[in-house]
CSV table of N, CA and C in Angstrom, one decimal:
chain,number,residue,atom,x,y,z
K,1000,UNK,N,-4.4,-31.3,23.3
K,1000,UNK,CA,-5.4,-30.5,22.8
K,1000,UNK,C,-5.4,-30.5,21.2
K,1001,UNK,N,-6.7,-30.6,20.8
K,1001,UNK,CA,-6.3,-31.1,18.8
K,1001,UNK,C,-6.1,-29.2,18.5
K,1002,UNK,N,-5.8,-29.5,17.1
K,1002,UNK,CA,-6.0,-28.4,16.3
K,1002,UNK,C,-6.9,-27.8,15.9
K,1003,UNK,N,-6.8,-26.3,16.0
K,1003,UNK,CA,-7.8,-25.7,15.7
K,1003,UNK,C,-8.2,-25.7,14.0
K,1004,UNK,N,-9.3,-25.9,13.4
K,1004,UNK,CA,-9.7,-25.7,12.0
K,1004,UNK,C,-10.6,-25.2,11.6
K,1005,UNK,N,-11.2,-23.5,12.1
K,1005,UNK,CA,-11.9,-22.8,12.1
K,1005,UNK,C,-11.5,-21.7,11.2
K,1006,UNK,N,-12.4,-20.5,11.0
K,1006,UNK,CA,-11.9,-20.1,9.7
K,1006,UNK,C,-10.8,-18.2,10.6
K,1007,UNK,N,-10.4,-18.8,11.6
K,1007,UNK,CA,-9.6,-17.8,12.1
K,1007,UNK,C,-8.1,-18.2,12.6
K,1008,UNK,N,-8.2,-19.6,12.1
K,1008,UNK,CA,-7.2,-20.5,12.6
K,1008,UNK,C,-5.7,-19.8,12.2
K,1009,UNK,N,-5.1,-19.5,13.3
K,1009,UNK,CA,-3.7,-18.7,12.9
K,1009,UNK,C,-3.6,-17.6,12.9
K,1010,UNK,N,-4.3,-16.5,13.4
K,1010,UNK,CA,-4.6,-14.9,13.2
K,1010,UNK,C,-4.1,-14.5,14.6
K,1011,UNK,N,-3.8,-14.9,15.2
K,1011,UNK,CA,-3.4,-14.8,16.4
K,1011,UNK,C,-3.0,-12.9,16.4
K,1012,UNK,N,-2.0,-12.8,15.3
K,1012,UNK,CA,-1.1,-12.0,15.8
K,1012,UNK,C,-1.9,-10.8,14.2
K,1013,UNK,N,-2.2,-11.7,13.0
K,1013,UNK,CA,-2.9,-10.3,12.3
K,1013,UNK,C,-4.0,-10.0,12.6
K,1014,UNK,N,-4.9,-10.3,13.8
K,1014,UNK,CA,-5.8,-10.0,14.4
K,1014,UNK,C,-5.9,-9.2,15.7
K,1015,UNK,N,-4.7,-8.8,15.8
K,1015,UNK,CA,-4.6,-8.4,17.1
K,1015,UNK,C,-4.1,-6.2,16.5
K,1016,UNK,N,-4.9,-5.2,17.2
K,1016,UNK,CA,-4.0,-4.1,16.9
K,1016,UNK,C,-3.1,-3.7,17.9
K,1017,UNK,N,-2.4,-2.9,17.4
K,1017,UNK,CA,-0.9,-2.5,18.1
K,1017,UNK,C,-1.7,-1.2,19.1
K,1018,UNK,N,-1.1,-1.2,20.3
K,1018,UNK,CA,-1.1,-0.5,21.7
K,1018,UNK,C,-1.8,1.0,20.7
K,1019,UNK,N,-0.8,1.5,19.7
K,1019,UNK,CA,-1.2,2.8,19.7
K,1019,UNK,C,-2.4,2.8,18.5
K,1020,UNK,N,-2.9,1.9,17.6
K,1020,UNK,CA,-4.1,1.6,17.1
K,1020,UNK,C,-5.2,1.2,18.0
K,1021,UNK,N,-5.3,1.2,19.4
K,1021,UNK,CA,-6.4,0.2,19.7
K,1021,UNK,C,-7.7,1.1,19.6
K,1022,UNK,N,-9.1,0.7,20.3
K,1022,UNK,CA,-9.8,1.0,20.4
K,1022,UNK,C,-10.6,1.0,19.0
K,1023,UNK,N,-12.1,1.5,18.9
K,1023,UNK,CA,-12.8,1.3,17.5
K,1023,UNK,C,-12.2,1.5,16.0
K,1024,UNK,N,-12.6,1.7,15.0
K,1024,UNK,CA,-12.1,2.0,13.8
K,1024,UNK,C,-12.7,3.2,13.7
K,1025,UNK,N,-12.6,4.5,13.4
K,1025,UNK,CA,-12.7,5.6,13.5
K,1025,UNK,C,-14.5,5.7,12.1
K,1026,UNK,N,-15.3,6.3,11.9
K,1026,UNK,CA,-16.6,5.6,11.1
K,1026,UNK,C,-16.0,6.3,9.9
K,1027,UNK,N,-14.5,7.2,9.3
K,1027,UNK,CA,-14.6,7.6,8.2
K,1027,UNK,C,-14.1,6.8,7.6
K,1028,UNK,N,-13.4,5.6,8.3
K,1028,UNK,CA,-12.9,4.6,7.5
K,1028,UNK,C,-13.7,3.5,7.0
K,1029,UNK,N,-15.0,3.1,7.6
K,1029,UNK,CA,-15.9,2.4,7.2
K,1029,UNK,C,-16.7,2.7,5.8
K,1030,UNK,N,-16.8,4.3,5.9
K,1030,UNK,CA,-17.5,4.6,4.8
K,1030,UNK,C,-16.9,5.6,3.7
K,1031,UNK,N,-15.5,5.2,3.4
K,1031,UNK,CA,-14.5,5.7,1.9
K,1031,UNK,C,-14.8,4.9,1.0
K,1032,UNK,N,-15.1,5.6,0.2
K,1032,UNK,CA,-15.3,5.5,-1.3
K,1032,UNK,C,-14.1,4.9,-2.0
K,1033,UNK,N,-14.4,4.3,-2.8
K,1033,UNK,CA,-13.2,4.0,-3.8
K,1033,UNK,C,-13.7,4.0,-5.0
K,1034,UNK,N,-12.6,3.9,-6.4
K,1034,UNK,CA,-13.4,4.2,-7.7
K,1034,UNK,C,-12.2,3.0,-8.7
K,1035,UNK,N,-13.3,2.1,-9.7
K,1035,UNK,CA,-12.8,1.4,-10.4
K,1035,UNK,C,-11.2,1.3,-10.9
K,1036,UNK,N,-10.2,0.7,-10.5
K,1036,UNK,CA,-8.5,1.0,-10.8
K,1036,UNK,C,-8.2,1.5,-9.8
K,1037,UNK,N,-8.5,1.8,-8.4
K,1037,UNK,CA,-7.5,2.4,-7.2
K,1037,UNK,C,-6.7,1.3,-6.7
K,1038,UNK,N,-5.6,1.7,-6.6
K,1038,UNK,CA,-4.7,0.6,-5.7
K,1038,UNK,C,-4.9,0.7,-4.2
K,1039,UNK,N,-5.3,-0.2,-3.5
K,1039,UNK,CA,-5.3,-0.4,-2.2
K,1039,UNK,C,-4.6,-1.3,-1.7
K,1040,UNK,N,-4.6,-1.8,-0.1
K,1040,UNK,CA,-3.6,-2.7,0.4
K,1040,UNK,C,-5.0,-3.2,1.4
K,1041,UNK,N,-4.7,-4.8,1.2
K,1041,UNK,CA,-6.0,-5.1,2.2
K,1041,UNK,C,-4.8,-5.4,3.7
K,1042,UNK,N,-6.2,-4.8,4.7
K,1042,UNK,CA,-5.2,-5.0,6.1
K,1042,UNK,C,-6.9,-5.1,6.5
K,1043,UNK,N,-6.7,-6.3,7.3
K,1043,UNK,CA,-7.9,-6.8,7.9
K,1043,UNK,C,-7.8,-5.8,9.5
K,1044,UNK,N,-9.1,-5.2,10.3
K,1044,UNK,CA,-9.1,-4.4,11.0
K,1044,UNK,C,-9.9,-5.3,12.6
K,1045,UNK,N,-9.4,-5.4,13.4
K,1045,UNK,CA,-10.0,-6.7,14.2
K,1045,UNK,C,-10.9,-6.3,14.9
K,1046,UNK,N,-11.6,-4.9,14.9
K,1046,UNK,CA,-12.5,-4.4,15.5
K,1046,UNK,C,-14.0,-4.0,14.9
K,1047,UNK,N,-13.4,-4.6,13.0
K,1047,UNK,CA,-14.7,-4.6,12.1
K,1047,UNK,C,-14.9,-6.2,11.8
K,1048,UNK,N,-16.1,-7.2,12.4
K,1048,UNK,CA,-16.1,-8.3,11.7
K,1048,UNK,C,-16.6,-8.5,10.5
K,1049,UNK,N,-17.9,-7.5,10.1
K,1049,UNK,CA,-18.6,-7.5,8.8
K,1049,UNK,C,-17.4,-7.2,8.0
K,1050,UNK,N,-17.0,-8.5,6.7
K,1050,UNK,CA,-17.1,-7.6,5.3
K,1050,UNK,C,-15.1,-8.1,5.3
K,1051,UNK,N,-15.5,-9.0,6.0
K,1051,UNK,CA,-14.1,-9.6,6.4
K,1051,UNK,C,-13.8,-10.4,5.3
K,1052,UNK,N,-12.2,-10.8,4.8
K,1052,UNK,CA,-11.7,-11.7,3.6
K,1052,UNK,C,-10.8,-12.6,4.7
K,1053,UNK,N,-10.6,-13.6,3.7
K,1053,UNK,CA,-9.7,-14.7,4.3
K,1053,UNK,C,-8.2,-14.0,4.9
K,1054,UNK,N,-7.9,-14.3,6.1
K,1054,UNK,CA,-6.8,-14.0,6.8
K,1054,UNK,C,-5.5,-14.2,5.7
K,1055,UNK,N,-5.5,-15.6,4.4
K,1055,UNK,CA,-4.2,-15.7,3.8
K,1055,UNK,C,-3.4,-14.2,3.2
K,1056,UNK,N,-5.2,-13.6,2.6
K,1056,UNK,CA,-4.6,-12.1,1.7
K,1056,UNK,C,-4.1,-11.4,2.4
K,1057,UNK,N,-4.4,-11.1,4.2
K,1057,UNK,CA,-3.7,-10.2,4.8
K,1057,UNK,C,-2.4,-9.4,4.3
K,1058,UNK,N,-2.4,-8.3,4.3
K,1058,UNK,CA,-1.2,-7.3,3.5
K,1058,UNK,C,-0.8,-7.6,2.0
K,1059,UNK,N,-1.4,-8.0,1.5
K,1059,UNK,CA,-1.9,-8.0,-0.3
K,1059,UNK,C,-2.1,-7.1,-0.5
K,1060,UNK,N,-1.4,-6.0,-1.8
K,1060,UNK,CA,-1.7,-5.0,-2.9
K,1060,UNK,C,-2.7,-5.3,-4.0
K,1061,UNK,N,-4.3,-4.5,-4.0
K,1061,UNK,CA,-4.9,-5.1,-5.4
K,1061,UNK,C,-5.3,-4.2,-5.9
K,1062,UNK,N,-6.3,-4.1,-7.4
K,1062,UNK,CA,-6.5,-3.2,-7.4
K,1062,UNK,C,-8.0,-3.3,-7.6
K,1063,UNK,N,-9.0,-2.3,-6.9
K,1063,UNK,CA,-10.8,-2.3,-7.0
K,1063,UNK,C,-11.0,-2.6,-8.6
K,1064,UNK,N,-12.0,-3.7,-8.7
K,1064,UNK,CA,-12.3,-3.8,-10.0
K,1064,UNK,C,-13.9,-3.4,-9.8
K,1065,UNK,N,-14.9,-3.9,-8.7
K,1065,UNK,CA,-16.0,-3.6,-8.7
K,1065,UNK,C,-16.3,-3.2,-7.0
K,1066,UNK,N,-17.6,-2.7,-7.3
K,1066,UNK,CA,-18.2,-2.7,-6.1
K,1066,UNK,C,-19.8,-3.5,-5.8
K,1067,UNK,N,-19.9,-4.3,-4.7
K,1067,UNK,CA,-20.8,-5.0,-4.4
K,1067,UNK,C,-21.4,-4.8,-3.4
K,1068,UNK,N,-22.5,-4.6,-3.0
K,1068,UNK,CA,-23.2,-3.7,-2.2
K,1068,UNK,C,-22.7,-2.7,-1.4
K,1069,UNK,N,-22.3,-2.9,-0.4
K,1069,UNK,CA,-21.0,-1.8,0.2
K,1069,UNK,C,-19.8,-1.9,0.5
K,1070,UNK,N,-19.7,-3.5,-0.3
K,1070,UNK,CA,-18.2,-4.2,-0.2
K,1070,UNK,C,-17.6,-3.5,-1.3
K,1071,UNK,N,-15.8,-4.1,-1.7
K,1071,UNK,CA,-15.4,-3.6,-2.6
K,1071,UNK,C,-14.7,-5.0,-3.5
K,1072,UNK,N,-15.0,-4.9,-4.9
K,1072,UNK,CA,-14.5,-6.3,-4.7
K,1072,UNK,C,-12.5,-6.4,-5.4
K,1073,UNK,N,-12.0,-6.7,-5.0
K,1073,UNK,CA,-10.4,-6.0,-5.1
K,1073,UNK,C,-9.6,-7.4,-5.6
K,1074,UNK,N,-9.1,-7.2,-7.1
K,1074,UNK,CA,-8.1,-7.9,-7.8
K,1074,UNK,C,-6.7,-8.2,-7.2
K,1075,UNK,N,-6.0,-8.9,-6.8
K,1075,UNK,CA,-4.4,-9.5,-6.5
K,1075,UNK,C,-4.3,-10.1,-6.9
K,1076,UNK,N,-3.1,-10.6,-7.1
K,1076,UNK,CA,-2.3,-11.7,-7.6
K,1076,UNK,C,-1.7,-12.2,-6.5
K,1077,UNK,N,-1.9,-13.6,-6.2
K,1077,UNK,CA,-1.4,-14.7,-5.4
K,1077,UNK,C,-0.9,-15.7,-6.1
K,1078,UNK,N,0.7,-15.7,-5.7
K,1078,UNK,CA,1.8,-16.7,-6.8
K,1078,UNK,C,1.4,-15.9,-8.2
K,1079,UNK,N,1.4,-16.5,-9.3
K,1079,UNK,CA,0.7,-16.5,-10.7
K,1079,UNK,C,-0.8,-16.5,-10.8
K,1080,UNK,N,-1.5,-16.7,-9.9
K,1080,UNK,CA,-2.8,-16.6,-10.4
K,1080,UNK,C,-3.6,-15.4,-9.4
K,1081,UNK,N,-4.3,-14.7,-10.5
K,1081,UNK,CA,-5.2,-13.7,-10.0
K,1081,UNK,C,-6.7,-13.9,-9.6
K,1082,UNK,N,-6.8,-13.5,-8.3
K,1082,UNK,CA,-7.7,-13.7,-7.5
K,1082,UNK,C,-8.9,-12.3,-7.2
K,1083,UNK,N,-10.1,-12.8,-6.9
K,1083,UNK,CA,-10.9,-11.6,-6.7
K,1083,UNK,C,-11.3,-12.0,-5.3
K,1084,UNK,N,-10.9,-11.0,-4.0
K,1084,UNK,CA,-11.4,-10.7,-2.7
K,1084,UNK,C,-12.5,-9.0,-2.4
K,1085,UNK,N,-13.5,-9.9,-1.9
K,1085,UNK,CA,-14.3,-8.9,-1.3
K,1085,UNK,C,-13.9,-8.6,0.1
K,1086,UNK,N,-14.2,-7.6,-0.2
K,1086,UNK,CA,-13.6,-6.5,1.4
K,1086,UNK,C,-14.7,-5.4,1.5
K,1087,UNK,N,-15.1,-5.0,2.8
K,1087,UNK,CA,-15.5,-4.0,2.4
K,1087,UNK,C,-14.5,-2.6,3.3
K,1088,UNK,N,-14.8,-1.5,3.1
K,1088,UNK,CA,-14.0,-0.3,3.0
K,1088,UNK,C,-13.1,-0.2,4.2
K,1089,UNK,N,-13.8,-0.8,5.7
K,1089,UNK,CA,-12.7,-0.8,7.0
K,1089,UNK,C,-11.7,-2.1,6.5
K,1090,UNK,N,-11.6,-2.6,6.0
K,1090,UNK,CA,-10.5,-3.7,5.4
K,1090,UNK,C,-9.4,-3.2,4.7
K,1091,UNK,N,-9.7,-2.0,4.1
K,1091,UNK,CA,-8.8,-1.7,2.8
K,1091,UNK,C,-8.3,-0.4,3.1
K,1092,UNK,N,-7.2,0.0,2.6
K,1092,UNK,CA,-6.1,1.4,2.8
K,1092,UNK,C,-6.0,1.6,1.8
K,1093,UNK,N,-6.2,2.6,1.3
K,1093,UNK,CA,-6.0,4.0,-0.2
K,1093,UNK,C,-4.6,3.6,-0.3
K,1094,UNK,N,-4.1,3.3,-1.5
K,1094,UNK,CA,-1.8,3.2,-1.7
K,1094,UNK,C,-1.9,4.6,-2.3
K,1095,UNK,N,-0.9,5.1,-1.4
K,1095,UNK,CA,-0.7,6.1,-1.7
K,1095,UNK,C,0.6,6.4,-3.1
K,1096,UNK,N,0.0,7.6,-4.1
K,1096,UNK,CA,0.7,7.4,-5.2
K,1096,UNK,C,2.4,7.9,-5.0
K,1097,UNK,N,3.4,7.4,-5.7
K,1097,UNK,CA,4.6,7.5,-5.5
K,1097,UNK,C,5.4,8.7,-6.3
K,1098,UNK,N,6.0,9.3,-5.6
K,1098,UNK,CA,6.2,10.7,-5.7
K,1098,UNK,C,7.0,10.6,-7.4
K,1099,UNK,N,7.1,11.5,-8.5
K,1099,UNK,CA,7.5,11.4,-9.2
K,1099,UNK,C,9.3,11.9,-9.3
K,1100,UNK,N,9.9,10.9,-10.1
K,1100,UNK,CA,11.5,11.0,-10.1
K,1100,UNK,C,11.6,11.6,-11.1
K,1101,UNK,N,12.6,13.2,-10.9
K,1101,UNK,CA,12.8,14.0,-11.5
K,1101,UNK,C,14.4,14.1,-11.8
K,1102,UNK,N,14.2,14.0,-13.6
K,1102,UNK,CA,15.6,13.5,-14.1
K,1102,UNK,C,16.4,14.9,-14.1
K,1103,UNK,N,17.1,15.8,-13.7
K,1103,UNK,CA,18.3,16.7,-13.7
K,1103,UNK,C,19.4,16.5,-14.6
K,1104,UNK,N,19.2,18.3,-15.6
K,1104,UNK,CA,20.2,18.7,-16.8
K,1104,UNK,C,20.9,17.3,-16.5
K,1105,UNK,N,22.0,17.1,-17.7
K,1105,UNK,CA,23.6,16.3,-17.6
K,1105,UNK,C,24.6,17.2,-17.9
K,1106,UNK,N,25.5,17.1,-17.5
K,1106,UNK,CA,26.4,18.1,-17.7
K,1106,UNK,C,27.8,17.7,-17.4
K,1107,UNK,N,28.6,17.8,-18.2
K,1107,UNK,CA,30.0,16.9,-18.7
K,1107,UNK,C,29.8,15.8,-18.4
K,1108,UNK,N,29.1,14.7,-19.0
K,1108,UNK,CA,29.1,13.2,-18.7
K,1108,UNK,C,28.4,13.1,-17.7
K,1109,UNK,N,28.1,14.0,-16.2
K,1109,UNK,CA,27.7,13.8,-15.4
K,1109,UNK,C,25.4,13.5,-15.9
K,1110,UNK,N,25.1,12.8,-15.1
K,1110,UNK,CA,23.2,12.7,-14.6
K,1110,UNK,C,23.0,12.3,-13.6
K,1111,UNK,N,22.2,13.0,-13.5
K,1111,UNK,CA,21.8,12.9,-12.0
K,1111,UNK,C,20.0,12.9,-12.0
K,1112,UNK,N,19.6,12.1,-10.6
K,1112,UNK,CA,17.9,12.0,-11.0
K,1112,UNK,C,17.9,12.3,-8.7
K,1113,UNK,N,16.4,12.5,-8.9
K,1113,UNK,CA,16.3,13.5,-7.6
K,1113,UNK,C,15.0,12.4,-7.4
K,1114,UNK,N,14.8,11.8,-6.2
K,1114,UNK,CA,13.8,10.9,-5.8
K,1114,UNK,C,14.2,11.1,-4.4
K,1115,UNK,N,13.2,11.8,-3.9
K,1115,UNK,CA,12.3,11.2,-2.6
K,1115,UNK,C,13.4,11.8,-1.5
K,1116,UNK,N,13.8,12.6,-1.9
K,1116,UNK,CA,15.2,13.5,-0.5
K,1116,UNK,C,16.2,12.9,-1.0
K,1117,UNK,N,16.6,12.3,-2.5
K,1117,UNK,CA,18.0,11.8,-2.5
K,1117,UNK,C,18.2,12.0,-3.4
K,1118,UNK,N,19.7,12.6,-4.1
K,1118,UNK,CA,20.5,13.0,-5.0
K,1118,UNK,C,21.3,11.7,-5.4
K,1119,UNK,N,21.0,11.4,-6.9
K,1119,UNK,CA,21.9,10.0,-6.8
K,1119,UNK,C,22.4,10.2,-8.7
K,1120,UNK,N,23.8,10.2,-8.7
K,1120,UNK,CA,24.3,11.2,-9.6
K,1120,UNK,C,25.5,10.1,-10.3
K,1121,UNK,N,25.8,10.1,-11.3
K,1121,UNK,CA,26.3,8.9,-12.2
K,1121,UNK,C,27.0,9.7,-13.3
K,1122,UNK,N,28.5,9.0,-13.4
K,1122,UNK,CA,29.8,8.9,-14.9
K,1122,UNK,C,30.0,8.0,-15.3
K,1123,UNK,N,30.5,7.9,-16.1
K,1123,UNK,CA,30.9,6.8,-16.5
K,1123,UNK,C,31.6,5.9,-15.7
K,1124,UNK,N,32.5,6.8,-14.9
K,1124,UNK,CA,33.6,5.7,-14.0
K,1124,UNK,C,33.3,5.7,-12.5
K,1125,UNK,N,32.4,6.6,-12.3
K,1125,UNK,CA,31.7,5.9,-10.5
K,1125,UNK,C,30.4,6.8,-10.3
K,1126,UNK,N,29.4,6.2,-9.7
K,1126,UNK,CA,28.0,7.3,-9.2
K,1126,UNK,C,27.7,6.9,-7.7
K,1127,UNK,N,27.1,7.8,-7.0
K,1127,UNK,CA,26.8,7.8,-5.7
K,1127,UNK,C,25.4,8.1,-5.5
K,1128,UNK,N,25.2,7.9,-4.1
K,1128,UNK,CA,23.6,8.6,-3.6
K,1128,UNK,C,24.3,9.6,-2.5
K,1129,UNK,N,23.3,10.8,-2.4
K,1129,UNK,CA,23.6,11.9,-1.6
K,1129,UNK,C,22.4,12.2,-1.0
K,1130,UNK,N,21.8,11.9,0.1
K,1130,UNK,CA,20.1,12.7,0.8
K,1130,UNK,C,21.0,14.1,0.6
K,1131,UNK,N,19.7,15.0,0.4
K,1131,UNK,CA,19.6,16.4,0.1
K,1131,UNK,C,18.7,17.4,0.5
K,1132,UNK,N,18.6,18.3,0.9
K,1132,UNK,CA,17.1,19.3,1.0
K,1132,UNK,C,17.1,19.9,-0.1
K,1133,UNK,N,16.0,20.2,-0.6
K,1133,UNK,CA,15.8,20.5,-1.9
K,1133,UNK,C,14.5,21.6,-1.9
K,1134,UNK,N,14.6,22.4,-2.7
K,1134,UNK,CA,13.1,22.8,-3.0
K,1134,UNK,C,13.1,23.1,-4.5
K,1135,UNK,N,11.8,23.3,-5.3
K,1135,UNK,CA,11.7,23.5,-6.5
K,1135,UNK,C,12.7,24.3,-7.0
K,1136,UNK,N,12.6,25.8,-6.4
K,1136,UNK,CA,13.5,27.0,-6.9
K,1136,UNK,C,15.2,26.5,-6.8
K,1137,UNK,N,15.4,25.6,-6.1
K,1137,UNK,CA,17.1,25.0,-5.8
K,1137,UNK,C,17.3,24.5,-7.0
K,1138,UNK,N,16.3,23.7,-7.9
K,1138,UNK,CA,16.7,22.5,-8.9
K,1138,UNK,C,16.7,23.4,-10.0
K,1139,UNK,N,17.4,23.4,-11.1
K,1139,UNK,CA,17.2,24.3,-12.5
K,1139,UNK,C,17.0,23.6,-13.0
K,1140,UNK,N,15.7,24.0,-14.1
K,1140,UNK,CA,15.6,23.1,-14.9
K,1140,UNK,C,15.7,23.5,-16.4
């Protein structure tokens, strides 16, 4: 049987959704907004064909530089060179922003910085990570 050289050639498996994704794309995902500089992640949706990008960018980080009729048109970098892909809005996921690392007093030699449920605390002569529960009122600042 020859090779296939169509323009879905190889999607086999980023075309396919997973058991607990199946069925349509829900319509609030077709119609989000995005605004010039958002970070998104393109993830091609196999249940939207309009507005589709080449299968290579699948799971690419870019960021919206424009918008083109109801597409979006979204900056990456592939290897060293920067590329512009249109998608439109069922193609693309909002990145969510990354919680901020919060540096804690020092105190005899000791620092310590608090990210994301983890205490990770440093001397000069050894530092560790510790997961933690924490709430604002626990941390003195």
């Amino acid at each position: 049987m020859p090779n296939s050289h169509g323009p879905q050639q190889g999607t086999r498996h980023k075309l396919r959704n997973d058991a607990r994704e199946g069925g349509t794309t829900p319509p609030q995902q077709t119609t989000e907004q995005f605004e010039d500089g958002d970070s998104v992640h393109l993830a091609l949706d196999p249940s939207v064909q309009e507005g589709r990008f080449h299968p290579r960018f699948n799971g690419k980080t870019g960021t919206v530089v424009d918008k083109q009729g109801q597409a979006y048109k979204v900056e990456i970098k592939d290897g060293r060179v920067e590329k512009t892909v249109i998608a439109s809005p069922a193609h693309l996921e909002r990145q969510e922003e990354p919680r901020p690392t919060l540096l804690l007093p020092a105190s005899n030699g000791y620092t310590a910085r608090r990210d994301s449920g983890l205490i990770s605390w440093s001397h000069a002569s050894r530092s560790a990570v510790q997961p933690c529960e924490y709430s604002q009122e626990s941390v003195a600042m």
